[in-house]
Coordinates of C-alpha atoms and ligand atoms in Angstrom, one line a residue:
M1 CA -2.9 25.6 6.2
N2 CA 0.2 23.5 6.1
D3 CA -0.5 20.3 4.2
Y4 CA 2.8 18.8 5.3
T5 CA 1.9 15.9 7.6
A6 CA 4.6 15.2 10.0
H7 CA 6.1 11.8 9.9
V8 CA 6.5 10.0 13.2
D9 CA 10.2 10.7 12.8
R10 CA 10.3 14.4 12.1
F11 CA 14.0 14.6 11.2
A12 CA 13.6 15.6 7.5
R13 CA 10.6 17.9 8.2
D14 CA 12.6 19.8 10.8
R15 CA 15.6 20.2 8.5
L16 CA 13.9 21.7 5.5
P17 CA 15.4 25.0 4.4
P18 CA 13.7 28.1 5.9
V19 CA 10.7 29.2 3.8
D20 CA 12.5 32.4 2.6
Q21 CA 15.4 30.3 1.2
Q22 CA 13.2 27.8 -0.7
P23 CA 12.8 28.1 -4.4
E24 CA 9.5 29.2 -5.9
F25 CA 7.5 26.2 -7.1
L26 CA 5.2 26.3 -10.1
F27 CA 2.2 24.0 -10.1
E28 CA 0.0 25.7 -12.7
R29 CA -0.2 22.8 -15.0
P30 CA -2.9 20.2 -14.3
E31 CA -0.6 17.3 -14.5
F32 CA 1.3 18.5 -11.4
Q33 CA -1.7 18.8 -9.1
Y34 CA -1.6 15.8 -6.8
P35 CA -4.0 15.0 -3.9
D36 CA -2.9 16.1 -0.4
R37 CA -2.3 12.5 0.6
I38 CA -0.3 10.4 -1.8
N39 CA 2.5 7.9 -1.6
C40 CA 4.5 7.9 -4.9
A41 CA 5.5 4.2 -4.5
V42 CA 1.9 3.1 -4.1
E43 CA 0.9 5.3 -7.0
L44 CA 3.6 3.7 -9.3
L45 CA 3.4 0.1 -8.1
D46 CA 0.3 -0.9 -6.2
R47 CA -2.0 1.0 -8.5
A48 CA -0.2 -0.4 -11.6
V49 CA -1.2 -3.9 -10.4
H50 CA -4.6 -3.3 -8.6
E51 CA -6.1 -0.6 -10.7
R52 CA -4.4 -0.4 -14.1
G53 CA -4.3 -4.1 -14.7
W54 CA -0.6 -4.3 -15.5
G55 CA 0.2 -7.1 -13.0
E56 CA 1.3 -9.7 -15.5
R57 CA 3.4 -7.3 -17.6
I58 CA 7.2 -7.4 -17.2
A59 CA 8.3 -4.4 -15.2
L60 CA 12.0 -5.3 -14.8
Y61 CA 14.1 -7.5 -17.1
S62 CA 17.5 -8.6 -15.9
P63 CA 20.1 -11.3 -16.7
A64 CA 19.2 -12.9 -13.3
G65 CA 15.5 -13.1 -14.1
N66 CA 12.5 -10.9 -14.9
Y67 CA 10.0 -9.3 -12.5
S68 CA 6.4 -8.8 -13.5
Y69 CA 4.7 -5.8 -11.9
R70 CA 2.9 -8.2 -9.6
H71 CA 6.1 -9.9 -8.6
L72 CA 7.8 -6.6 -8.0
L73 CA 4.9 -5.6 -5.8
D74 CA 5.0 -8.9 -3.8
E75 CA 8.7 -8.6 -3.3
A76 CA 8.5 -4.9 -2.2
N77 CA 5.7 -5.8 0.2
R78 CA 7.7 -8.6 1.8
I79 CA 10.7 -6.2 2.2
A80 CA 8.5 -3.5 3.6
R81 CA 7.3 -6.1 6.2
V82 CA 10.9 -6.9 7.1
L83 CA 11.7 -3.2 7.5
V84 CA 8.7 -2.6 9.8
E85 CA 8.2 -5.9 11.6
D86 CA 11.8 -7.0 12.0
M87 CA 13.9 -3.9 11.7
G88 CA 11.6 -1.5 13.6
L89 CA 11.3 1.1 10.8
V90 CA 8.9 4.0 11.5
P91 CA 7.8 6.6 8.9
G92 CA 10.4 9.3 8.4
N93 CA 13.4 7.0 9.2
R94 CA 16.2 7.2 6.7
V95 CA 17.2 4.0 5.0
L96 CA 20.6 3.7 3.3
L97 CA 20.2 1.8 0.0
R98 CA 23.2 0.3 -1.8
G99 CA 23.5 -1.8 -4.8
P100 CA 24.2 -2.0 -8.5
N101 CA 21.2 -1.7 -10.9
N102 CA 19.3 -4.9 -10.4
P103 CA 15.6 -5.9 -9.6
Q104 CA 16.1 -6.4 -5.9
M105 CA 17.6 -3.0 -5.6
A106 CA 14.5 -1.5 -7.2
A107 CA 12.2 -3.7 -5.0
C108 CA 14.0 -2.3 -1.9
W109 CA 13.4 1.3 -3.1
F110 CA 9.7 0.7 -3.4
A111 CA 9.6 -1.1 0.0
I112 CA 11.2 1.8 1.8
V113 CA 8.9 4.4 0.2
K114 CA 5.7 2.3 0.7
A115 CA 6.7 2.1 4.4
G116 CA 7.0 5.8 4.7
G117 CA 10.7 5.7 5.0
I118 CA 13.2 8.0 3.2
A119 CA 15.5 6.3 0.7
V120 CA 19.1 7.4 0.8
A121 CA 20.6 5.6 -2.2
T122 CA 24.4 5.7 -2.5
M123 CA 26.6 5.1 -5.5
P124 CA 27.9 1.5 -5.6
L125 CA 31.6 2.6 -5.6
L126 CA 31.5 4.7 -2.5
R127 CA 34.0 3.8 0.2
A128 CA 33.5 3.6 3.9
K129 CA 34.6 7.1 4.6
E130 CA 32.1 8.5 2.1
L131 CA 29.3 6.3 3.5
I132 CA 30.0 7.6 7.0
D133 CA 29.6 11.2 5.8
V134 CA 26.2 10.4 4.3
V135 CA 25.0 8.3 7.3
H136 CA 26.0 11.1 9.7
K137 CA 24.4 13.9 7.6
A138 CA 21.1 12.1 7.1
E139 CA 21.2 10.3 10.5
V140 CA 20.5 7.1 8.8
S141 CA 19.0 4.4 11.0
H142 CA 18.6 1.4 8.6
A143 CA 20.5 -0.1 5.6
L144 CA 19.5 -2.4 2.8
C145 CA 22.7 -3.3 1.0
D146 CA 23.6 -5.7 -1.8
A147 CA 25.6 -8.5 -0.3
R148 CA 28.4 -8.0 -2.8
L149 CA 28.9 -4.4 -1.4
A150 CA 28.8 -5.5 2.2
E151 CA 32.4 -4.9 3.0
E152 CA 32.6 -1.1 2.8
L153 CA 29.3 -0.8 4.7
Q154 CA 30.6 -3.1 7.5
T155 CA 33.8 -1.1 7.7
A156 CA 31.6 2.1 8.0
L157 CA 29.2 0.7 10.6
A158 CA 31.8 1.0 13.4
D159 CA 31.6 4.8 13.0
C160 CA 27.9 5.0 12.4
P161 CA 26.1 4.9 15.8
T162 CA 22.7 5.9 14.4
L163 CA 22.8 3.0 11.9
K164 CA 21.6 0.0 14.0
Q165 CA 19.8 -2.2 11.5
A166 CA 21.3 -3.6 8.3
A167 CA 20.1 -6.4 6.0
Y168 CA 21.7 -7.7 2.9
F169 CA 19.9 -8.5 -0.4
N170 CA 21.1 -10.8 -3.2
S171 CA 22.6 -12.6 -0.3
A172 CA 23.2 -15.9 -2.2
Q173 CA 25.9 -13.9 -4.2
G174 CA 27.7 -12.4 -1.2
P175 CA 29.8 -13.8 1.6
A176 CA 28.3 -16.2 4.2
G177 CA 27.2 -15.0 7.6
L178 CA 25.4 -11.7 6.6
D179 CA 21.9 -10.9 7.8
S180 CA 20.1 -12.1 4.7
L181 CA 17.1 -10.1 3.5
E182 CA 15.8 -13.0 1.5
A183 CA 15.9 -15.3 4.5
R184 CA 13.7 -12.8 6.3
M185 CA 11.4 -12.3 3.3
V186 CA 10.4 -15.9 3.0
T187 CA 8.6 -15.7 6.3
K188 CA 6.5 -12.7 5.2
A189 CA 3.2 -12.4 3.4
P190 CA 3.2 -10.6 0.1
D191 CA 0.8 -7.9 1.2
F192 CA 1.5 -4.7 3.2
A193 CA -0.4 -1.9 4.8
N194 CA 1.0 1.1 2.9
V195 CA 1.9 4.2 4.9
D196 CA -0.5 7.0 4.0
T197 CA 2.0 9.8 3.4
A198 CA 1.4 13.5 2.5
R199 CA 2.5 14.7 -0.9
D200 CA 4.8 17.0 1.0
D201 CA 6.5 14.3 3.0
T202 CA 10.2 13.7 2.1
C203 CA 10.7 10.3 0.5
I204 CA 14.2 10.5 -0.9
I205 CA 17.4 12.3 0.2
A206 CA 19.7 12.3 -2.9
F207 CA 23.3 13.2 -2.2
T208 CA 24.9 15.2 -5.0
S209 CA 27.8 14.0 -7.0
G210 CA 29.4 17.3 -6.3
T211 CA 33.1 17.5 -6.8
T212 CA 34.3 19.5 -3.8
G213 CA 33.4 19.9 -0.2
K214 CA 31.1 17.7 2.0
P215 CA 28.3 16.0 0.1
K216 CA 24.9 17.8 0.0
G217 CA 21.7 16.0 0.6
T218 CA 18.8 17.1 -1.5
M219 CA 15.3 16.4 -0.1
H220 CA 12.5 15.5 -2.5
F221 CA 8.8 14.9 -1.7
H222 CA 6.4 12.2 -2.9
R223 CA 4.9 14.8 -5.3
D224 CA 8.3 15.6 -6.7
V225 CA 8.9 12.0 -7.7
L226 CA 5.5 12.0 -9.5
A227 CA 6.2 15.4 -11.1
I228 CA 9.3 14.3 -12.8
C229 CA 7.4 11.3 -14.3
D230 CA 4.7 13.7 -15.6
A231 CA 7.2 16.3 -16.9
F232 CA 10.0 15.3 -19.3
P233 CA 8.7 11.8 -20.2
K234 CA 5.3 13.2 -21.2
S235 CA 6.3 16.4 -23.0
V236 CA 9.6 15.4 -24.5
L237 CA 10.4 11.7 -24.4
K238 CA 6.9 10.5 -25.3
A239 CA 7.6 6.9 -24.5
V240 CA 4.7 4.4 -24.7
E241 CA 3.7 1.3 -22.8
S242 CA 5.3 -1.0 -25.3
D243 CA 8.7 0.6 -24.8
I244 CA 11.6 -1.2 -23.2
F245 CA 14.0 1.1 -21.4
C246 CA 17.7 0.5 -20.9
G247 CA 20.8 2.4 -19.9
T248 CA 23.7 3.0 -17.6
P249 CA 22.9 5.6 -14.8
P250 CA 22.9 4.0 -11.3
L251 CA 19.6 4.1 -9.4
A252 CA 21.5 6.0 -6.8
F253 CA 21.8 8.9 -9.3
T254 CA 18.4 10.6 -9.8
F255 CA 19.0 10.5 -13.6
G256 CA 19.0 6.7 -13.3
L257 CA 16.2 6.4 -10.7
G258 CA 13.9 8.3 -13.1
G259 CA 15.1 7.0 -16.4
M260 CA 15.6 3.4 -15.4
V261 CA 12.7 2.8 -13.0
L262 CA 10.2 5.6 -12.4
F263 CA 9.5 6.7 -16.0
P264 CA 8.9 3.3 -17.5
M265 CA 6.7 2.2 -14.6
R266 CA 4.6 5.4 -14.7
I267 CA 3.4 4.3 -18.1
G268 CA 3.3 0.5 -17.8
A269 CA 6.5 0.0 -19.8
S270 CA 9.5 -2.3 -19.1
T271 CA 13.1 -1.6 -18.2
V272 CA 16.2 -3.7 -18.4
L273 CA 18.5 -3.5 -15.3
V274 CA 22.0 -4.7 -16.0
E275 CA 25.0 -4.3 -13.7
R276 CA 28.3 -2.7 -14.7
L277 CA 27.5 -1.9 -18.3
T278 CA 30.2 -1.1 -20.9
P279 CA 29.7 0.5 -24.3
E280 CA 29.8 -3.1 -25.8
S281 CA 27.5 -4.7 -23.3
L282 CA 25.0 -1.8 -23.4
L283 CA 24.7 -2.3 -27.2
K284 CA 24.4 -6.1 -26.6
T285 CA 21.6 -5.3 -24.1
V286 CA 19.7 -3.4 -26.8
Q287 CA 20.1 -6.4 -29.2
D288 CA 19.2 -9.1 -26.6
Y289 CA 16.2 -7.4 -25.1
K290 CA 15.1 -5.5 -28.2
A291 CA 15.3 -2.3 -26.1
T292 CA 13.7 0.8 -27.5
V293 CA 14.7 3.7 -25.2
M294 CA 18.2 4.4 -23.9
F295 CA 19.4 6.7 -21.1
T296 CA 23.1 7.3 -20.8
A297 CA 25.9 9.9 -20.7
P298 CA 27.6 11.6 -23.7
T299 CA 30.8 9.6 -23.5
F300 CA 28.9 6.4 -23.8
Y301 CA 27.3 7.5 -27.1
R302 CA 30.7 8.5 -28.3
M303 CA 32.3 5.1 -27.4
M304 CA 29.3 3.1 -28.8
A305 CA 29.1 4.8 -32.2
P306 CA 32.0 2.9 -33.8
L307 CA 30.7 -0.4 -32.4
A308 CA 27.1 0.0 -33.4
K309 CA 27.5 -1.6 -36.8
D310 CA 28.4 -5.0 -35.3
V311 CA 25.1 -5.4 -33.4
D312 CA 21.4 -5.4 -34.3
I313 CA 20.0 -2.4 -32.6
R314 CA 17.2 -1.7 -35.0
S315 CA 14.7 -1.9 -32.0
L316 CA 16.2 1.4 -30.6
R317 CA 14.1 4.5 -31.2
K318 CA 14.9 7.0 -28.5
C319 CA 18.2 8.0 -27.0
V320 CA 18.5 10.4 -24.0
S321 CA 21.8 12.0 -23.0
A322 CA 22.4 13.9 -19.7
G323 CA 24.9 14.4 -17.0
E324 CA 27.2 16.7 -19.0
A325 CA 27.0 18.7 -22.2
L326 CA 26.5 16.7 -25.4
P327 CA 29.2 17.8 -27.8
G328 CA 27.8 18.5 -31.3
A329 CA 30.4 16.1 -32.7
T330 CA 29.0 13.2 -30.6
R331 CA 25.5 14.0 -31.6
Q332 CA 26.6 13.8 -35.3
L333 CA 28.6 10.5 -34.7
W334 CA 25.5 8.8 -33.2
L335 CA 23.2 10.1 -35.9
D336 CA 25.6 8.8 -38.6
A337 CA 26.0 5.4 -36.8
T338 CA 22.3 4.8 -36.0
G339 CA 20.1 7.4 -37.7
I340 CA 18.9 8.4 -34.2
R341 CA 18.8 12.1 -33.1
I342 CA 19.8 12.1 -29.4
I343 CA 17.6 14.0 -27.0
D344 CA 19.9 16.1 -24.8
G345 CA 18.6 17.2 -21.4
I346 CA 20.1 19.1 -18.5
G347 CA 19.0 17.9 -15.1
S348 CA 20.4 18.1 -11.6
T349 CA 20.1 16.3 -8.3
E350 CA 18.7 19.5 -6.8
M351 CA 16.0 19.7 -9.5
L352 CA 15.6 15.9 -9.3
H353 CA 15.5 15.4 -13.1
I354 CA 15.6 17.1 -16.5
F355 CA 14.3 20.6 -16.9
I356 CA 15.7 21.9 -20.2
S357 CA 15.5 19.6 -23.2
H358 CA 14.2 19.2 -26.8
T359 CA 12.4 16.7 -28.9
E360 CA 14.2 15.0 -31.8
D361 CA 12.7 17.5 -34.3
E362 CA 14.0 20.4 -32.3
A363 CA 17.6 19.0 -31.9
R364 CA 20.2 21.7 -32.6
P365 CA 23.9 21.0 -32.3
G366 CA 25.4 22.8 -29.3
A367 CA 21.9 23.6 -27.7
T368 CA 20.4 21.8 -24.7
G369 CA 16.9 23.0 -25.8
K370 CA 14.2 25.0 -24.1
A371 CA 12.6 24.9 -20.6
I372 CA 10.3 21.9 -20.7
P373 CA 6.6 22.4 -20.0
G374 CA 6.1 23.2 -16.4
Y375 CA 9.5 24.8 -16.0
R376 CA 10.8 28.4 -16.6
A377 CA 14.4 29.3 -17.2
C378 CA 16.4 32.5 -17.7
I379 CA 19.9 33.8 -17.7
L380 CA 20.9 36.0 -14.8
D381 CA 23.8 38.5 -14.5
A382 CA 26.1 38.8 -11.5
E383 CA 23.5 41.0 -9.8
G384 CA 20.6 38.5 -10.3
Q385 CA 19.0 40.5 -13.1
P386 CA 17.7 38.7 -16.3
L387 CA 20.0 39.1 -19.3
P388 CA 18.8 39.6 -22.9
P389 CA 19.3 36.9 -25.5
G390 CA 22.9 36.3 -26.6
Q391 CA 24.6 37.1 -23.4
I392 CA 26.4 34.7 -21.1
G393 CA 25.3 34.4 -17.5
R394 CA 24.1 32.1 -14.8
L395 CA 21.4 29.6 -15.6
A396 CA 18.3 30.0 -13.4
V397 CA 15.3 27.7 -13.4
K398 CA 12.0 27.1 -11.5
G399 CA 9.3 24.5 -11.8
P400 CA 7.3 21.9 -9.9
T401 CA 10.6 20.6 -8.4
G402 CA 13.4 22.5 -6.8
C403 CA 16.3 22.5 -4.4
R404 CA 15.9 21.8 -0.7
Y405 CA 19.2 20.9 0.9
L406 CA 19.1 19.0 4.1
D407 CA 20.2 21.5 6.8
D408 CA 22.9 23.2 4.8
P409 CA 24.0 26.8 4.5
R410 CA 24.8 26.2 0.8
Q411 CA 21.1 26.4 0.2
A412 CA 21.7 30.2 -0.3
N413 CA 24.2 29.4 -3.1
Y414 CA 21.7 27.3 -5.1
V415 CA 18.5 29.3 -4.5
S416 CA 18.3 33.0 -5.0
N417 CA 15.1 35.1 -5.2
G418 CA 13.1 31.9 -5.7
W419 CA 15.2 30.8 -8.7
N420 CA 17.3 27.6 -8.6
V421 CA 20.8 28.7 -9.8
T422 CA 22.5 25.6 -11.1
G423 CA 26.1 26.7 -11.3
D424 CA 26.1 26.6 -15.1
A425 CA 27.1 29.4 -17.5
Y426 CA 24.6 29.5 -20.4
L427 CA 23.3 31.8 -23.0
M428 CA 19.8 31.9 -24.5
D429 CA 19.7 32.6 -28.2
A430 CA 17.1 34.7 -30.0
D431 CA 14.9 31.6 -30.5
G432 CA 14.9 30.8 -26.8
Y433 CA 17.3 27.9 -27.1
F434 CA 19.7 27.5 -24.1
I435 CA 23.3 27.0 -25.2
Y436 CA 25.7 25.5 -22.6
Q437 CA 29.0 27.3 -22.0
S438 CA 30.6 25.6 -19.0
R439 CA 30.2 25.3 -15.3
T440 CA 30.2 28.8 -13.9
D441 CA 33.5 28.1 -12.0
D442 CA 35.1 26.5 -15.0
M443 CA 34.7 29.5 -17.4
I444 CA 38.2 30.2 -18.8
I445 CA 39.2 33.9 -18.9
S446 CA 42.2 34.3 -21.0
A447 CA 43.5 37.8 -22.0
G448 CA 40.0 39.2 -21.3
Y449 CA 38.2 36.6 -23.4
N450 CA 35.5 34.3 -21.9
I451 CA 36.1 30.8 -23.2
G452 CA 34.0 27.8 -22.5
G453 CA 36.0 24.6 -22.3
P454 CA 33.2 22.4 -23.8
E455 CA 33.2 24.4 -27.0
V456 CA 36.9 23.8 -27.5
E457 CA 36.3 20.1 -26.5
D458 CA 33.6 19.8 -29.1
C459 CA 35.9 21.2 -31.8
L460 CA 38.7 18.8 -30.8
L461 CA 36.3 15.8 -30.8
A462 CA 35.5 16.5 -34.4
H463 CA 39.1 15.7 -35.3
P464 CA 39.6 12.1 -36.5
A465 CA 42.5 11.4 -34.2
V466 CA 40.7 12.4 -30.9
A467 CA 39.0 9.8 -28.8
E468 CA 38.3 11.9 -25.7
C469 CA 39.4 15.3 -24.4
G470 CA 39.0 17.7 -21.6
V471 CA 39.8 21.5 -21.8
I472 CA 40.5 23.6 -18.7
G473 CA 42.1 27.0 -17.9
V474 CA 45.6 27.0 -16.3
P475 CA 47.1 30.0 -14.6
D476 CA 49.3 32.2 -16.8
E477 CA 51.2 35.3 -15.8
E478 CA 50.6 37.2 -18.9
R479 CA 47.1 36.2 -19.9
G480 CA 45.6 35.3 -16.5
Q481 CA 44.7 31.9 -17.8
V482 CA 45.5 29.9 -20.9
V483 CA 43.5 27.2 -22.5
K484 CA 44.9 23.7 -22.0
A485 CA 43.7 20.5 -23.6
Y486 CA 44.1 17.0 -22.3
V487 CA 43.7 14.6 -25.2
V488 CA 43.2 10.9 -25.4
L489 CA 44.1 9.7 -29.0
K490 CA 42.4 6.9 -30.9
A491 CA 44.5 3.8 -31.4
G492 CA 47.1 4.2 -34.1
Y493 CA 47.9 7.9 -33.5
V494 CA 51.0 9.2 -31.7
G495 CA 50.8 12.0 -29.1
D496 CA 53.9 14.0 -30.1
G497 CA 54.7 17.7 -30.9
A498 CA 53.5 17.3 -34.4
M499 CA 50.1 16.0 -33.3
A500 CA 49.7 18.8 -30.8
K501 CA 50.4 21.3 -33.6
T502 CA 47.9 19.6 -35.9
L503 CA 45.2 19.8 -33.2
Q504 CA 45.9 23.4 -32.5
E505 CA 45.6 24.3 -36.2
H506 CA 42.4 22.3 -36.3
V507 CA 40.9 24.4 -33.6
K508 CA 42.1 27.7 -35.0
N509 CA 40.6 26.8 -38.4
S510 CA 37.2 25.8 -36.9
I511 CA 36.3 28.3 -34.2
A512 CA 37.6 31.8 -33.1
P513 CA 41.4 31.4 -33.1
Y514 CA 41.8 33.0 -29.6
K515 CA 40.1 29.8 -28.2
Y516 CA 42.8 27.4 -29.4
P517 CA 44.6 25.4 -26.7
R518 CA 48.0 26.9 -26.2
L519 CA 48.9 23.8 -24.2
V520 CA 48.2 20.2 -25.3
E521 CA 48.9 17.2 -23.1
F522 CA 48.3 13.6 -24.2
R523 CA 46.8 11.1 -21.7
D524 CA 45.8 7.5 -21.8
V525 CA 42.5 8.1 -19.9
L526 CA 40.7 11.1 -18.4
P527 CA 39.4 11.2 -14.8
R528 CA 35.6 10.6 -14.8
T529 CA 33.0 10.1 -12.1
E530 CA 30.8 7.0 -11.8
T531 CA 28.2 8.9 -13.8
G532 CA 30.4 9.7 -16.7
K533 CA 31.2 13.3 -15.8
L534 CA 34.7 14.6 -16.6
Q535 CA 36.4 15.6 -13.3
R536 CA 38.0 18.9 -14.4
F537 CA 39.2 19.7 -10.9
R538 CA 41.4 16.6 -11.1
L539 CA 42.9 17.8 -14.4
R540 CA 43.6 21.1 -12.7
D541 CA 45.5 19.5 -9.8
Ligands
3UK601 C1 25.6 19.2 -15.6 C2 24.7 19.1 -17.9 C3 25.1 20.3 -19.9 C4 25.3 20.6 -15.2 C5 21.3 14.9 -13.7 C6 19.8 14.5 -15.5 O1 23.6 15.4 -14.0 C7 22.6 15.4 -13.2 O2 22.7 15.7 -11.9 P1 24.0 16.2 -11.1 O3 23.6 16.8 -9.8 O4 24.7 17.3 -12.0 C8 24.1 18.5 -12.4 C9 25.0 19.3 -13.3 O5 25.5 18.4 -14.4 N1 24.7 18.7 -16.6 C10 23.8 17.7 -16.5 N2 23.2 17.5 -17.7 C11 23.7 18.4 -18.6 N3 25.4 20.1 -18.6 N4 24.2 19.6 -20.6 C12 23.5 18.6 -20.0 N5 22.6 17.9 -20.7 O6 26.5 21.2 -14.8 C13 24.3 20.4 -14.1 O7 24.2 21.6 -13.3 O8 25.0 15.1 -11.0 C14 21.0 14.9 -15.1 C15 18.8 14.0 -14.6 C16 19.1 14.0 -13.3 C17 20.3 14.4 -12.8 N6 20.6 14.3 -11.5

């Protein structure tokens, strides 16, 4: 029996990867068994208010005002009514969602999913051309967009024939003359007949922050959204209902959707949504809201460490790092500055959230941790055979979530023999800890040696003069490739030949000498994505 119940609009259902190209899913554990019919937004929001008695608690804090669980539900219901009654949404339609992290953005996400729609959230900084690619690929029919981001969307609309309905939220803050979501909402009652979806109906299409080629849309079901809430947060993070979450990842990035909204709401906790955070303002957010749990990327921890002494962040008790490898030097800096052991975790858009991580007690410098309960991981060789401990190969993982690209031949690159192959080079040590090396494509091969850029970066970051760095391989006639370091120095240091020599000696004295950067170039900044990932391909260009 196929328990996938078709939406009225079968677009997503008809574009799932063929069964033989899907990953194997593991549902053995009791927490990942969900009823056939379930709507994850109803589970997280309506039931919080109507069954769990959390209505009067604060769900979302923000500088513009706070939303109780009940207020969030009322707002989401009004928006859902606008979508269905005014904008003609039918279940299965794709809805573009654009906005910085703020309460109305979260309310829109719940509205779309309660109405059986598929949320296609996009990074706030995307330009019209990139929006057009996403709209075409997902055949988006509706858009809910923060009024302050209206311009790029309106530029895109001319080239988006499928996208016929757009409404703008936070409209008081945007230009005049837009179709205001709030103006429509005031006419709507705060209740809504939720759409009874199947656990295997797609509810989000998350586009990857991939660095090359056309963006890939990853499809996730209602049950996947619940599974990530019942995986990492329960077994590793162990947050509680009195916790107050904060952090930087955008809700359009599944790291942020989970960490900033879904995880706190699954347990009746609160979250602080603040737009455009900097290291300074994130620390200030912790102080002002007495936040207890933080989600951000490694570079943020590194930049916050020297500033931490100037703020009162004693409320903070748990810090999660993901998006790229956490250098051991950064882990140590944060521990020295705050006394907190960072929880590192690797996740991906394809897997929806974190699948290898560790608790604070199991933190080991250089190691991402072990497969979290519900997931299995191993290292595969080039032929797809599992490698013994200690050998570098391709990381492969399976669990209750997995990769389903929307109508994309690249499915065969990510999924092989039921395993999700993430594109990362890792090794597993004798104790079962997974140790990150590099992206598979980024492995530097110099004079026959395999060198992972991140290991060299970690070593450079431990030098007092280094603020940030990125290490890549550049073509070399004699050695195939040589190691090159791009270094941003801290204020007061000079990037000259003597400094290059000092840093080279530092690496030679700390790790195997053949890994030292033969080339060192000083930069003012390094190219990074909106999610804090170093863009190595831009260093290579
Ligand atoms: C890299 C890491 C080493 C790795 C993500 C948490 O980053 C997320 O999703 P993306 O699709 O990128 C996935 C790739 O990023 N990576 C992420 N975390 C780590 N490398 N250590 C880490 N801790 O190359 C991976 O394949 O943008 C992270 C939750 C949800 C996410 N979507």
